Coordinates of C-alpha atoms in Angstrom, one line a residue:
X1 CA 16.2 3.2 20.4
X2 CA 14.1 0.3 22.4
X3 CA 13.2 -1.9 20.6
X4 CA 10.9 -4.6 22.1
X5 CA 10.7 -8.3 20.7
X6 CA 8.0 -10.5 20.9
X7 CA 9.6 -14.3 20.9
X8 CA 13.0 -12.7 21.9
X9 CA 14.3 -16.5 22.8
X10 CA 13.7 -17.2 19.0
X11 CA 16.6 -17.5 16.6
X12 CA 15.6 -14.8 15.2
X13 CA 14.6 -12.9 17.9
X14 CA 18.4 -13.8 19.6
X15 CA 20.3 -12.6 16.6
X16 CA 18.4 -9.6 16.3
X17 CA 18.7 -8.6 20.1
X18 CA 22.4 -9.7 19.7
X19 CA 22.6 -6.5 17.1
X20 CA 20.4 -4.1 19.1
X21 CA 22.3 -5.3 22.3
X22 CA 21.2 -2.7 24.9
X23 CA 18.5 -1.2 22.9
X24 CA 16.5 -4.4 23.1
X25 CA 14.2 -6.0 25.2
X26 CA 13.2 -9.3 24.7
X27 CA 9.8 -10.6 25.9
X28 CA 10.1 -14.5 26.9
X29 CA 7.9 -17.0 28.2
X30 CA 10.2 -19.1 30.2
X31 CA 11.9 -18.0 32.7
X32 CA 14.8 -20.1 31.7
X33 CA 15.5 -18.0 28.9
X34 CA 16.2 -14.9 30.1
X35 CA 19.7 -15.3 30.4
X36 CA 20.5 -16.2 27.2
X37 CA 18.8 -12.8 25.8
X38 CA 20.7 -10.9 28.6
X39 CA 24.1 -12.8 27.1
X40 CA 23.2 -10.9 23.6
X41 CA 23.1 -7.6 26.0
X42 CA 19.6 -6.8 25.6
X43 CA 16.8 -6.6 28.6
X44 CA 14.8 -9.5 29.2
X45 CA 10.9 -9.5 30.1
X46 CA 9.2 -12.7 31.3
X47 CA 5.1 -12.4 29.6
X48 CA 3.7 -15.1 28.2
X49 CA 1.6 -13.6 25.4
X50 CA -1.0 -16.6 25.1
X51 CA -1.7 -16.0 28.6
X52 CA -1.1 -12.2 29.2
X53 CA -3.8 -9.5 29.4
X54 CA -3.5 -5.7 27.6
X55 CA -3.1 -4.1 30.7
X56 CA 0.5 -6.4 31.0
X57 CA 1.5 -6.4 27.9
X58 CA 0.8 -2.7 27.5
X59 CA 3.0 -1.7 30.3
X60 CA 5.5 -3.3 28.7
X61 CA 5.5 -1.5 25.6
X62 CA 5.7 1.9 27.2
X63 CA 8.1 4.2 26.0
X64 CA 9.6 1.9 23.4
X65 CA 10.3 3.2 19.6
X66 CA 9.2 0.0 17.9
X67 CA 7.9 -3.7 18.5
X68 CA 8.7 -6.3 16.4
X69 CA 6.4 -10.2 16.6
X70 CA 8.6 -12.4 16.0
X71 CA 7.0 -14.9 18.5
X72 CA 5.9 -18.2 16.9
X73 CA 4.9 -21.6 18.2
X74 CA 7.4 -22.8 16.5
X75 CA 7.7 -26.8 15.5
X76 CA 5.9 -29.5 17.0
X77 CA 3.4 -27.9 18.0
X78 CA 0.1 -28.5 16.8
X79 CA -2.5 -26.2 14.9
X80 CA -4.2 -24.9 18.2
X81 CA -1.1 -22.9 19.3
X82 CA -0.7 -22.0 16.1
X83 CA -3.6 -19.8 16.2
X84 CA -2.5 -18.7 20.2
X85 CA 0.9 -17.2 19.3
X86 CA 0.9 -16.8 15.6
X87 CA -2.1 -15.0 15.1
X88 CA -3.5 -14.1 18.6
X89 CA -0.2 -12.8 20.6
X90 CA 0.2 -10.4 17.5
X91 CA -3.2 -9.0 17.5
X92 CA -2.4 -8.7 21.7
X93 CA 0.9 -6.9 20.7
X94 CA -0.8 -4.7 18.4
X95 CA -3.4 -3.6 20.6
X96 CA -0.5 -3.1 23.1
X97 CA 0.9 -0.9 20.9
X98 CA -1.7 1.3 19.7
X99 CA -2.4 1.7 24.0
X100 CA 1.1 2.7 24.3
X101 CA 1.4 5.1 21.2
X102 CA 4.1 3.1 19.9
X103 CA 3.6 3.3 15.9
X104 CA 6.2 1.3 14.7
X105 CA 5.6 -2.1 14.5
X106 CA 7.5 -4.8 12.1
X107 CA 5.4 -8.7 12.1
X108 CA 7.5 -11.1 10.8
X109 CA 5.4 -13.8 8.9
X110 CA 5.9 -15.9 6.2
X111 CA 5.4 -16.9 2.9
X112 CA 2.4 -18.3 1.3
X113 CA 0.6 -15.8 3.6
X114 CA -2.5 -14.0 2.4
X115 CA -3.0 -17.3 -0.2
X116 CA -5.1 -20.3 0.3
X117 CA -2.9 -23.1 1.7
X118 CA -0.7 -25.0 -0.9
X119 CA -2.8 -28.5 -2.0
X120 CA -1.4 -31.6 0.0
X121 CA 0.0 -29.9 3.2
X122 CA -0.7 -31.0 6.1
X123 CA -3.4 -29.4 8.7
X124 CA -0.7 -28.3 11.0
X125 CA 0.7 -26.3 7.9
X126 CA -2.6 -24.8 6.9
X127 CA -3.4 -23.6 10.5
X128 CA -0.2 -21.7 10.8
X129 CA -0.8 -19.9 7.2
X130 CA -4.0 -19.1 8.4
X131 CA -2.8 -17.8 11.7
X132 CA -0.3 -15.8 9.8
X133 CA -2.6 -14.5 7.4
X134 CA -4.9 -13.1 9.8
X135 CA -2.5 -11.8 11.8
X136 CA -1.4 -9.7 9.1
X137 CA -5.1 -8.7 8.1
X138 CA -5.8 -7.6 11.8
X139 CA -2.2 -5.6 11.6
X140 CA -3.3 -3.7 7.8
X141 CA -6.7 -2.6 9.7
X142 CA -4.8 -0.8 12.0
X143 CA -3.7 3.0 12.8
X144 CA 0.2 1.9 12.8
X145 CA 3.7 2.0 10.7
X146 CA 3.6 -1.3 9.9
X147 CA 5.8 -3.3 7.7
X148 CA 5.1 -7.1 7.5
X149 CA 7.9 -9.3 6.5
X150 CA 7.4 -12.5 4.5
X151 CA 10.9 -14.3 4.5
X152 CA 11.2 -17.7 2.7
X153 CA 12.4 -20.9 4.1
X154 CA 14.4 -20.0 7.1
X155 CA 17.6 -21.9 7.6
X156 CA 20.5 -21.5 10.5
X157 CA 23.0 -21.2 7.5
X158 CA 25.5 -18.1 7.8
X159 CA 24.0 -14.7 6.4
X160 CA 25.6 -13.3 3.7
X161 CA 24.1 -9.6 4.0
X162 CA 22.5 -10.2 0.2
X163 CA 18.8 -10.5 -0.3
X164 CA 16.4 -10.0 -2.0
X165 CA 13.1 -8.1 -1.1
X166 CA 9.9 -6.8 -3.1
X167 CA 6.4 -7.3 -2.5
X168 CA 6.7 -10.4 -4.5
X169 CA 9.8 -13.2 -4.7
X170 CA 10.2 -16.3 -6.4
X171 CA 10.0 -19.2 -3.4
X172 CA 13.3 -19.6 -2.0
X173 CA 15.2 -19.7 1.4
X174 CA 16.7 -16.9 3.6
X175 CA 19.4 -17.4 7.0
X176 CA 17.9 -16.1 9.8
X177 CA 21.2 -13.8 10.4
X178 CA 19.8 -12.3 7.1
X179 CA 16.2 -12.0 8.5
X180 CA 17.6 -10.4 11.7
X181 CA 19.8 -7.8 9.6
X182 CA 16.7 -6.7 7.2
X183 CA 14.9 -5.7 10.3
X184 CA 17.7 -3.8 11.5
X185 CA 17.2 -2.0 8.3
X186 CA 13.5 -1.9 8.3
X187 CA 13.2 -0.4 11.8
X188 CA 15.6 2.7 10.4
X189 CA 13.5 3.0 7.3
X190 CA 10.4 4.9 7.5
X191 CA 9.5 5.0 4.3
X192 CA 8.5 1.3 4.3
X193 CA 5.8 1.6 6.3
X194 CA 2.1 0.3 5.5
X195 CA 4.0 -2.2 2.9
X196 CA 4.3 -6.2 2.8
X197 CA 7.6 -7.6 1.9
X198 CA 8.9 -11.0 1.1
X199 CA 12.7 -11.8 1.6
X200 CA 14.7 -14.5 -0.1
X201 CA 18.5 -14.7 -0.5
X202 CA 19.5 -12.7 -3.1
X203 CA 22.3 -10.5 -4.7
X204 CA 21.8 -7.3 -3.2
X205 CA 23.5 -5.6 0.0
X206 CA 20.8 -5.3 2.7
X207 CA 22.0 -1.5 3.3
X208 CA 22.0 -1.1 -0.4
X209 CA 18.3 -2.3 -1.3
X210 CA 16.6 -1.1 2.1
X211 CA 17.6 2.6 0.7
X212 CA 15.8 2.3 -2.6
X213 CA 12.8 1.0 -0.7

C-alpha cells in the first residue's frame, strides 16, 4: 500500500511512517525534515499545505491507497494557523483526494470536536476545536471512506497496544505510539468507513477491537 501523510514530521505522523516504512510518504513543510521521515524508511514530499494549490497537492496523491491528515499547527501557535492547517490543509487534502480517486481517507482530530468549546478555555483552544470541527463537517459531506479519529489527550508515553475506541469515550489520554497503531488498523479495516471514533487508553488489544468494528 501508499499511504500518504499529511504532517508526516509530526509525532504521530513519524511513528506511523516508522510502521508503514516504505509504503509511506510523508508530506513536510520544511525542507529540514525530510530526513528524519526518510530515517523511518518512508518517502518524503516537501508541500506546504497552507500555501499549496490542488493542482500540487493533487499530483501528490496520485496513485496512493489512502491519505491520512495528521498535519496540525501544533503548540504555540496562535488561532489563525489554527484555522490554516487544522481545518483548511484538510479540506485541500480532501479535495486532493477526491481529484485523485483516492477514497480512503483517515482525519485525525480530537476530542471535544463537533461540541461547543469547554467554558473557560482559552481563544487559542476554541479556534483549534473549531478548526477541527469543521474540518470534520467538510470531510462527512464528502463522496469518500472516511473514518475520523478523535483520540484524547496525547502524551509521548510508551504505547501499550490497549485502547479503547467507540463513537463515544469517557475523557482520558492516549500515547501517540497507540494513535499511530489504531491507524494502522483503521487503514486495513474497511468496514469502518463513514464512522467517527474517539480513542483513549484502554484494555483492549488494538488488533482485537479493530476486528469487531
Amino acid at each position: 500500500m501508499r499511504i500518504i501523510i499529511a504532517g508526516g514530521h509530526g509525532k504521530i505522523g513519524l511513528r506511523l511512517a516508522a510502521r508503514l516504512k516504505s509504503g509511506a510518504v510523508g508530506i513536510v513543510r520544511n525542507p529540514a525534515h525530510v530526513a528524519d521521515v526518510e530515517a523511518t524508511g518512508a518517502e518524503a514530499v516537501v508541500c506546504d499545505l497552507e500555501r499549496a494549490g490542488a493542482d500540487e497537492v493533487t499530483a501528490i496523491l496520485q496513485g496512493a491507497d489512502a491519505v491520512v491528515f495528521t498535519a496540525g499547527a501544533g503548540p504555540g501557535s496562535g488561532a489563525a494557523r489554527k484555522d490554516t492547517v487544522d481545518r483548511a490543509a484538510s479540506v485541500l487534502l480532501a479535495d486532493a483526494a477526491e481529484r485523485a480517486g483516492v477514497r480512503r481517507f483517515i482525519q485525525i482530530s480530537s476530542m471535544g470536536a463537533g461540541k461547543p468549546p469547554a467554558p473557560g478555555r482559552d481563544e487559542v483552544w476554541a479556534a483549534y476545536i473549531r478548526a477541527k470541527t469543521e474540518a470534520e463537517e467538510d470531510l462527512r459531506a464528502r463522496d469518500l471512506d472516511w473514518t475520523i479519529l478523535r483520540p484524547g489527550r496525547l502524551t509521548d508515553e510508551p504505547g501499550t497496544g490497549l485502547v479503547r475506541l467507540a463513537p463515544e469515550v469517557p475523557p482520558g489520554s492516549v500515547p501517540r505510539d497507540d494513535v499511530a497503531a489504531v491507524v494502522m488498523a483503521l487503514l486495513e479495516a474497511p468496514g469502518t468507513a463513514r464512522r467517527t471514533l474517539e480513542l483513549v487508553s484502554g484494555d483492549t488489544p488494538v488488533i482485537d477491537l479493530i476486528a469487531t468494528e
